[in-house]
């Protein structure tokens, strides 16, 4: 065989993958900046169009960017749904300050590189690799790019669930974990807003007439935080508190926002019921609670274990061992697909660390195995 025949054989090239990822992270796309996210959507749309996929772009609403759907023109029946989000948590300008794009040894830094532009790009590259090799997937593949996952996918949840019902598998390109690990279970996520109404009064002249909403909230916070139970896998965090109008005024109102994580639907229901029925502790105050679960628990069932088994067999082809992480507290769009009973494999993106942090990075050495895994899953799932 002549030398150049081998050179022309399409291969998974980590340098080429990295260049593509760097292009994507160069387009900063914070969830709340619809225009910026749509520039990213334009980029991805153009790349999938060039691969010959059928595209559908659903206009954004409520201040968020567009949803992009790209589907292979081949294959019939229920196929593979690939989920990725194009938004990041980092505000515009992060790339010029704390997260300049740079490589230090095996680590490559940049805003949203780990969560999860590397993962989205890997999925694109994996399909492109198969096409370049003249291969088709056995099943049709739909790529769904989400504009606002980092704020809980409020405008795309319905579309994700609708798409999931029409597919046999879901592959979620969220960041890989702790070495060669993927995600097969995630806690459910709940959000609650507690509003306390007290009675305002002058803190000096009429102290006894006041009913402090802040004092009541302080008591409620102790009670709410007390529901964290690591043994049962329940965590509660009062993450935001706002109250009062002045230091010499007894506060008439106080609002707190709470994050809840639960391992299964039964506990989700128990905790939701508990929150929505919070009673006042002190006299003459009112407590109102709004909210509920915004991501259902994602539990590892038989279908998910089988899908993991297939991924593990693929990893063995390149001499590597693939494992899954124990139940993780972080939610993703995989929660929606898994809760509908669609075998869902998550955490298929690049390995790295520092999601949402100023040291966010991927490991260059994970690009080849992760792309191989994605390409072979697309190729072999049936
Ligand atoms: Zn993510």
Coordinates of C-alpha atoms and ligand atoms in Angstrom, one line a residue:
X1 CA 0.0 0.0 0.0
X2 CA 1.5 3.4 -0.9
X3 CA 2.2 5.7 2.0
X4 CA -0.2 8.4 0.9
X5 CA -3.1 5.9 0.8
X6 CA -2.7 5.5 4.5
X7 CA -2.5 9.3 5.1
X8 CA -5.7 9.8 3.3
X9 CA -7.6 7.3 5.4
X10 CA -9.9 9.5 7.6
X11 CA -8.9 9.1 11.2
X12 CA -10.0 10.6 14.5
X13 CA -7.5 13.4 14.8
X14 CA -7.4 15.0 18.3
X15 CA -5.6 18.1 17.0
X16 CA -8.4 18.7 14.5
X17 CA -11.0 18.1 17.1
X18 CA -9.4 20.6 19.4
X19 CA -9.3 23.3 16.7
X20 CA -13.0 22.8 16.1
X21 CA -13.7 23.1 19.9
X22 CA -11.6 26.2 20.2
X23 CA -13.7 27.8 17.4
X24 CA -16.8 27.0 19.3
X25 CA -15.6 28.4 22.6
X26 CA -14.5 31.5 20.8
X27 CA -18.2 32.3 20.4
X28 CA -19.2 33.2 23.9
X29 CA -22.8 32.2 24.6
X30 CA -24.2 32.9 28.1
X31 CA -27.7 31.5 28.5
X32 CA -29.4 34.8 29.0
X33 CA -27.9 36.4 25.9
X34 CA -30.2 35.1 23.2
X35 CA -28.3 37.0 20.4
X36 CA -25.0 35.6 21.5
X37 CA -26.4 32.0 21.8
X38 CA -27.9 32.4 18.3
X39 CA -24.5 33.2 16.8
X40 CA -23.4 29.9 18.2
X41 CA -26.6 28.2 16.8
X42 CA -25.7 29.7 13.4
X43 CA -22.3 28.2 13.5
X44 CA -23.5 24.7 14.4
X45 CA -26.4 25.0 11.9
X46 CA -23.9 25.7 9.1
X47 CA -21.7 22.8 10.1
X48 CA -24.5 20.3 10.2
X49 CA -25.9 21.6 6.9
X50 CA -22.5 20.9 5.3
X51 CA -22.9 17.3 6.4
X52 CA -26.2 17.0 4.6
X53 CA -28.5 16.8 7.6
X54 CA -32.0 18.1 7.6
X55 CA -32.3 21.1 9.9
X56 CA -35.1 22.6 11.9
X57 CA -34.6 25.8 13.9
X58 CA -37.2 26.6 16.5
X59 CA -37.2 30.3 17.3
X60 CA -36.3 31.2 20.9
X61 CA -38.7 32.7 23.4
X62 CA -38.7 34.3 26.8
X63 CA -35.4 35.9 26.1
X64 CA -33.6 32.6 25.2
X65 CA -31.9 31.5 22.0
X66 CA -33.2 29.1 19.3
X67 CA -33.4 25.3 19.5
X68 CA -31.6 23.6 16.7
X69 CA -32.5 20.1 15.5
X70 CA -30.4 18.3 12.9
X71 CA -31.5 14.9 11.6
X72 CA -29.8 12.4 9.3
X73 CA -31.6 11.9 6.0
X74 CA -31.2 8.1 6.3
X75 CA -32.7 5.6 8.6
X76 CA -36.2 4.7 9.6
X77 CA -38.2 4.4 12.8
X78 CA -37.0 5.3 16.3
X79 CA -33.4 6.3 16.3
X80 CA -30.7 7.9 18.5
X81 CA -31.3 11.3 20.1
X82 CA -28.0 13.2 20.8
X83 CA -28.4 16.0 23.3
X84 CA -26.1 19.0 23.8
X85 CA -26.5 22.5 25.0
X86 CA -24.8 25.5 23.4
X87 CA -25.1 27.9 26.3
X88 CA -22.6 28.4 29.0
X89 CA -22.7 30.0 32.5
X90 CA -19.9 32.5 31.7
X91 CA -20.7 36.1 30.9
X92 CA -19.4 37.7 27.7
X93 CA -15.8 38.8 28.1
X94 CA -14.7 35.9 30.3
X95 CA -12.6 34.7 27.4
X96 CA -10.5 37.8 27.7
X97 CA -10.1 37.7 31.4
X98 CA -10.2 34.7 33.8
X99 CA -10.6 32.0 31.1
X100 CA -8.3 32.8 28.3
X101 CA -8.1 30.0 25.8
X102 CA -4.8 28.2 26.5
X103 CA -3.2 24.8 26.7
X104 CA -1.0 23.8 29.7
X105 CA 0.2 20.3 29.3
X106 CA -2.8 18.1 28.8
X107 CA -5.3 20.8 30.0
X108 CA -7.1 23.1 27.6
X109 CA -8.9 26.1 29.2
X110 CA -11.8 28.2 28.0
X111 CA -15.3 29.3 28.9
X112 CA -17.7 26.4 28.6
X113 CA -15.1 24.1 27.1
X114 CA -15.8 21.3 29.6
X115 CA -19.5 22.1 30.1
X116 CA -20.1 21.4 27.3
X117 CA -18.9 22.7 24.0
X118 CA -16.3 20.0 23.8
X119 CA -19.0 17.4 24.1
X120 CA -21.2 19.0 21.5
X121 CA -18.3 19.2 19.1
X122 CA -17.3 15.6 19.7
X123 CA -20.8 14.5 18.7
X124 CA -20.6 16.6 15.5
X125 CA -17.1 15.3 14.7
X126 CA -18.1 11.7 15.4
X127 CA -20.9 11.8 12.8
X128 CA -18.6 13.7 10.4
X129 CA -16.0 11.0 10.9
X130 CA -18.5 8.3 10.0
X131 CA -19.6 10.2 6.9
X132 CA -16.0 10.8 5.8
X133 CA -15.4 7.0 6.1
X134 CA -18.5 6.5 3.8
X135 CA -20.4 4.9 6.7
X136 CA -24.0 5.4 7.8
X137 CA -25.5 4.8 11.1
X138 CA -27.9 1.9 11.4
X139 CA -30.5 4.1 13.1
X140 CA -31.5 7.6 12.2
X141 CA -29.8 10.2 14.4
X142 CA -31.3 13.4 15.7
X143 CA -29.1 16.1 17.3
X144 CA -30.9 18.5 19.5
X145 CA -29.0 21.6 20.5
X146 CA -30.5 23.4 23.5
X147 CA -30.0 27.2 24.2
X148 CA -30.7 27.4 27.9
X149 CA -29.8 24.2 29.7
X150 CA -27.8 26.0 32.3
X151 CA -30.9 27.7 33.6
X152 CA -33.0 24.5 33.7
X153 CA -34.1 24.3 30.0
X154 CA -37.4 26.2 30.7
X155 CA -38.2 26.8 27.0
X156 CA -36.8 23.5 25.6
X157 CA -38.0 20.9 28.0
X158 CA -41.2 20.2 26.1
X159 CA -39.3 19.8 22.8
X160 CA -36.7 17.5 24.5
X161 CA -39.5 15.3 25.9
X162 CA -41.3 15.2 22.6
X163 CA -38.1 14.3 20.7
X164 CA -37.3 11.6 23.3
X165 CA -40.6 9.8 22.9
X166 CA -39.7 9.4 19.2
X167 CA -36.3 7.8 19.8
X168 CA -34.9 4.6 21.1
X169 CA -31.8 5.9 22.9
X170 CA -30.6 9.2 24.2
X171 CA -26.9 10.1 24.3
X172 CA -26.1 13.2 26.3
X173 CA -22.8 14.9 25.6
X174 CA -22.4 16.6 29.0
X175 CA -18.9 16.5 30.5
X176 CA -17.2 13.2 31.2
X177 CA -16.3 12.3 34.8
X178 CA -13.3 11.3 36.9
X179 CA -11.2 9.6 34.3
X180 CA -13.0 7.2 32.0
X181 CA -16.4 7.6 33.5
X182 CA -19.9 8.4 32.2
X183 CA -23.1 9.2 33.9
X184 CA -26.0 6.7 34.3
X185 CA -28.0 8.3 37.1
X186 CA -28.7 11.9 38.3
X187 CA -30.6 13.3 41.2
X188 CA -33.8 15.2 40.5
X189 CA -33.7 18.9 41.0
X190 CA -36.4 21.1 42.6
X191 CA -36.6 24.8 43.0
X192 CA -38.7 26.6 45.5
X193 CA -39.3 30.3 46.3
X194 CA -40.4 31.0 49.9
X195 CA -41.9 34.4 50.6
X196 CA -42.5 35.6 54.2
X197 CA -44.8 38.6 54.9
X198 CA -44.4 40.3 58.2
X199 CA -45.4 43.8 59.4
X200 CA -43.3 46.9 58.9
X201 CA -42.7 49.2 61.9
X202 CA -40.1 51.8 63.0
X203 CA -37.3 49.9 64.7
X204 CA -37.0 52.6 67.4
X205 CA -40.4 54.2 68.0
X206 CA -42.7 51.2 67.3
X207 CA -40.6 48.1 67.6
X208 CA -43.4 46.2 69.4
X209 CA -45.8 46.7 66.5
X210 CA -43.4 45.1 64.0
X211 CA -43.3 41.4 62.8
X212 CA -40.0 40.8 61.2
X213 CA -40.2 38.8 58.0
X214 CA -36.4 38.4 58.3
X215 CA -36.6 36.8 61.7
X216 CA -39.3 34.5 60.5
X217 CA -37.2 33.6 57.4
X218 CA -34.2 33.0 59.6
X219 CA -36.2 30.4 61.5
X220 CA -37.6 28.9 58.3
X221 CA -34.1 28.6 56.9
X222 CA -32.9 26.6 59.9
X223 CA -35.9 24.3 59.4
X224 CA -35.4 24.0 55.6
X225 CA -31.7 23.4 55.8
X226 CA -32.4 20.8 58.4
X227 CA -34.0 18.6 55.7
X228 CA -30.7 17.8 54.2
X229 CA -30.1 14.1 54.8
X230 CA -27.0 12.6 53.2
X231 CA -28.1 9.1 54.1
X232 CA -31.2 9.4 52.0
X233 CA -29.5 11.4 49.3
X234 CA -31.5 14.6 50.0
X235 CA -29.8 18.0 49.9
X236 CA -31.4 21.3 50.4
X237 CA -29.7 24.7 49.9
X238 CA -31.0 28.1 50.6
X239 CA -29.0 29.9 48.0
X240 CA -30.5 33.3 47.8
X241 CA -32.1 35.5 50.5
X242 CA -33.5 39.0 50.0
X243 CA -35.3 41.0 52.6
X244 CA -35.9 44.3 54.3
X245 CA -35.9 47.9 53.2
X246 CA -33.7 49.7 55.8
X247 CA -31.7 49.1 58.9
X248 CA -34.2 51.0 61.0
X249 CA -37.3 49.3 59.6
X250 CA -38.7 46.0 60.8
X251 CA -38.8 44.0 57.6
X252 CA -42.2 43.5 56.0
X253 CA -41.0 41.0 53.4
X254 CA -38.2 38.4 52.9
X255 CA -37.8 36.0 50.0
X256 CA -35.6 33.0 49.8
X257 CA -34.8 30.7 46.8
X258 CA -34.0 27.1 47.5
X259 CA -32.4 24.3 45.5
X260 CA -33.4 20.7 46.3
X261 CA -31.8 17.5 45.1
X262 CA -33.4 14.1 45.5
X263 CA -32.5 10.5 44.4
X264 CA -35.9 9.1 43.4
X265 CA -39.5 10.1 42.5
X266 CA -40.9 9.0 45.9
X267 CA -38.7 11.3 47.8
X268 CA -39.3 14.0 45.2
X269 CA -43.0 13.9 46.0
X270 CA -42.4 13.8 49.7
X271 CA -40.2 16.8 49.7
X272 CA -42.4 18.8 47.3
X273 CA -45.4 18.2 49.5
X274 CA -43.3 19.3 52.6
X275 CA -42.2 22.5 50.9
X276 CA -45.6 23.5 49.6
X277 CA -47.1 23.1 53.1
X278 CA -44.6 25.1 55.1
X279 CA -46.3 26.7 58.1
X280 CA -45.3 29.9 59.9
X281 CA -43.2 29.5 63.0
X282 CA -43.7 32.9 64.7
X283 CA -47.0 34.8 65.2
X284 CA -48.7 37.2 62.8
X285 CA -46.6 36.3 59.7
X286 CA -47.5 34.6 56.4
X287 CA -45.4 32.1 54.5
X288 CA -46.0 31.4 50.8
X289 CA -44.2 28.8 48.8
X290 CA -44.1 28.4 45.1
X291 CA -42.1 25.9 43.0
X292 CA -41.6 22.2 42.4
X293 CA -39.4 19.7 40.7
X294 CA -37.8 21.1 37.5
X295 CA -35.9 18.0 36.6
X296 CA -37.2 14.5 37.5
X297 CA -34.7 12.0 39.0
X298 CA -32.8 9.9 36.4
X299 CA -32.4 6.4 37.7
X300 CA -30.2 3.6 36.3
X301 CA -32.6 1.0 35.0
X302 CA -32.1 -2.2 33.0
X303 CA -32.2 -0.4 29.6
X304 CA -29.5 2.1 30.8
X305 CA -27.4 -0.7 32.2
X306 CA -27.6 -2.5 28.8
X307 CA -26.6 0.7 27.0
X308 CA -23.7 1.2 29.4
X309 CA -22.6 -2.4 28.6
X310 CA -22.5 -1.6 24.9
X311 CA -20.4 1.5 25.6
X312 CA -18.0 -0.5 27.7
X313 CA -17.5 -3.0 24.9
X314 CA -16.7 -0.2 22.5
X315 CA -14.2 1.3 25.0
X316 CA -12.5 -2.2 25.3
X317 CA -11.9 -2.0 21.5
X318 CA -9.3 0.7 22.2
X319 CA -8.0 -1.1 25.3
X320 CA -9.7 1.1 27.9
X321 CA -12.1 0.5 30.7
X322 CA -15.3 2.6 30.9
X323 CA -17.1 3.0 34.2
X324 CA -20.1 5.0 35.5
X325 CA -20.1 7.3 38.4
X326 CA -22.3 6.8 41.4
X327 CA -25.5 8.9 41.5
X328 CA -24.5 12.5 40.8
X329 CA -26.2 15.6 42.2
X330 CA -26.0 17.6 39.0
X331 CA -29.0 17.6 36.8
X332 CA -29.0 17.7 33.0
X333 CA -31.4 17.3 30.0
X334 CA -30.7 13.6 30.4
X335 CA -33.1 13.7 33.4
X336 CA -36.0 14.4 31.1
X337 CA -35.2 11.6 28.7
X338 CA -34.4 9.0 31.3
X339 CA -37.6 9.8 33.3
X340 CA -39.6 8.9 30.2
X341 CA -37.9 5.4 30.2
X342 CA -35.6 6.1 27.2
X343 CA -32.2 4.4 27.8
X344 CA -30.0 7.4 28.4
X345 CA -26.2 7.6 28.6
X346 CA -24.9 10.9 29.8
X347 CA -21.5 12.4 30.5
X348 CA -20.2 11.3 27.1
X349 CA -18.3 14.6 26.5
X350 CA -14.7 15.3 27.1
X351 CA -13.1 14.6 30.5
X352 CA -11.8 17.6 32.5
X353 CA -12.7 19.6 35.5
X354 CA -13.9 23.0 36.7
X355 CA -17.4 23.2 35.2
X356 CA -18.8 26.7 35.8
X357 CA -15.5 27.7 37.5
X358 CA -12.6 30.0 36.5
X359 CA -10.3 27.0 36.0
X360 CA -12.7 25.2 33.6
X361 CA -10.7 22.8 31.4
X362 CA -10.7 19.6 29.3
X363 CA -8.0 17.0 29.0
X364 CA -6.7 16.8 25.5
X365 CA -5.9 13.1 26.0
X366 CA -9.6 12.4 26.4
X367 CA -10.6 13.7 23.0
X368 CA -9.6 10.6 20.9
X369 CA -11.3 8.0 23.2
X370 CA -14.4 10.0 23.7
X371 CA -14.8 10.7 20.0
X372 CA -14.2 7.0 19.2
X373 CA -16.9 6.0 21.8
X374 CA -19.4 8.4 20.3
X375 CA -18.7 7.5 16.7
X376 CA -19.0 3.7 17.5
X377 CA -22.2 4.2 19.5
X378 CA -23.7 6.1 16.6
X379 CA -22.5 3.4 14.2
X380 CA -23.4 0.3 16.1
X381 CA -26.6 1.0 18.1
X382 CA -29.5 -0.8 16.5
Ligands
LIG1 ZN1 -23.8 21.2 30.9

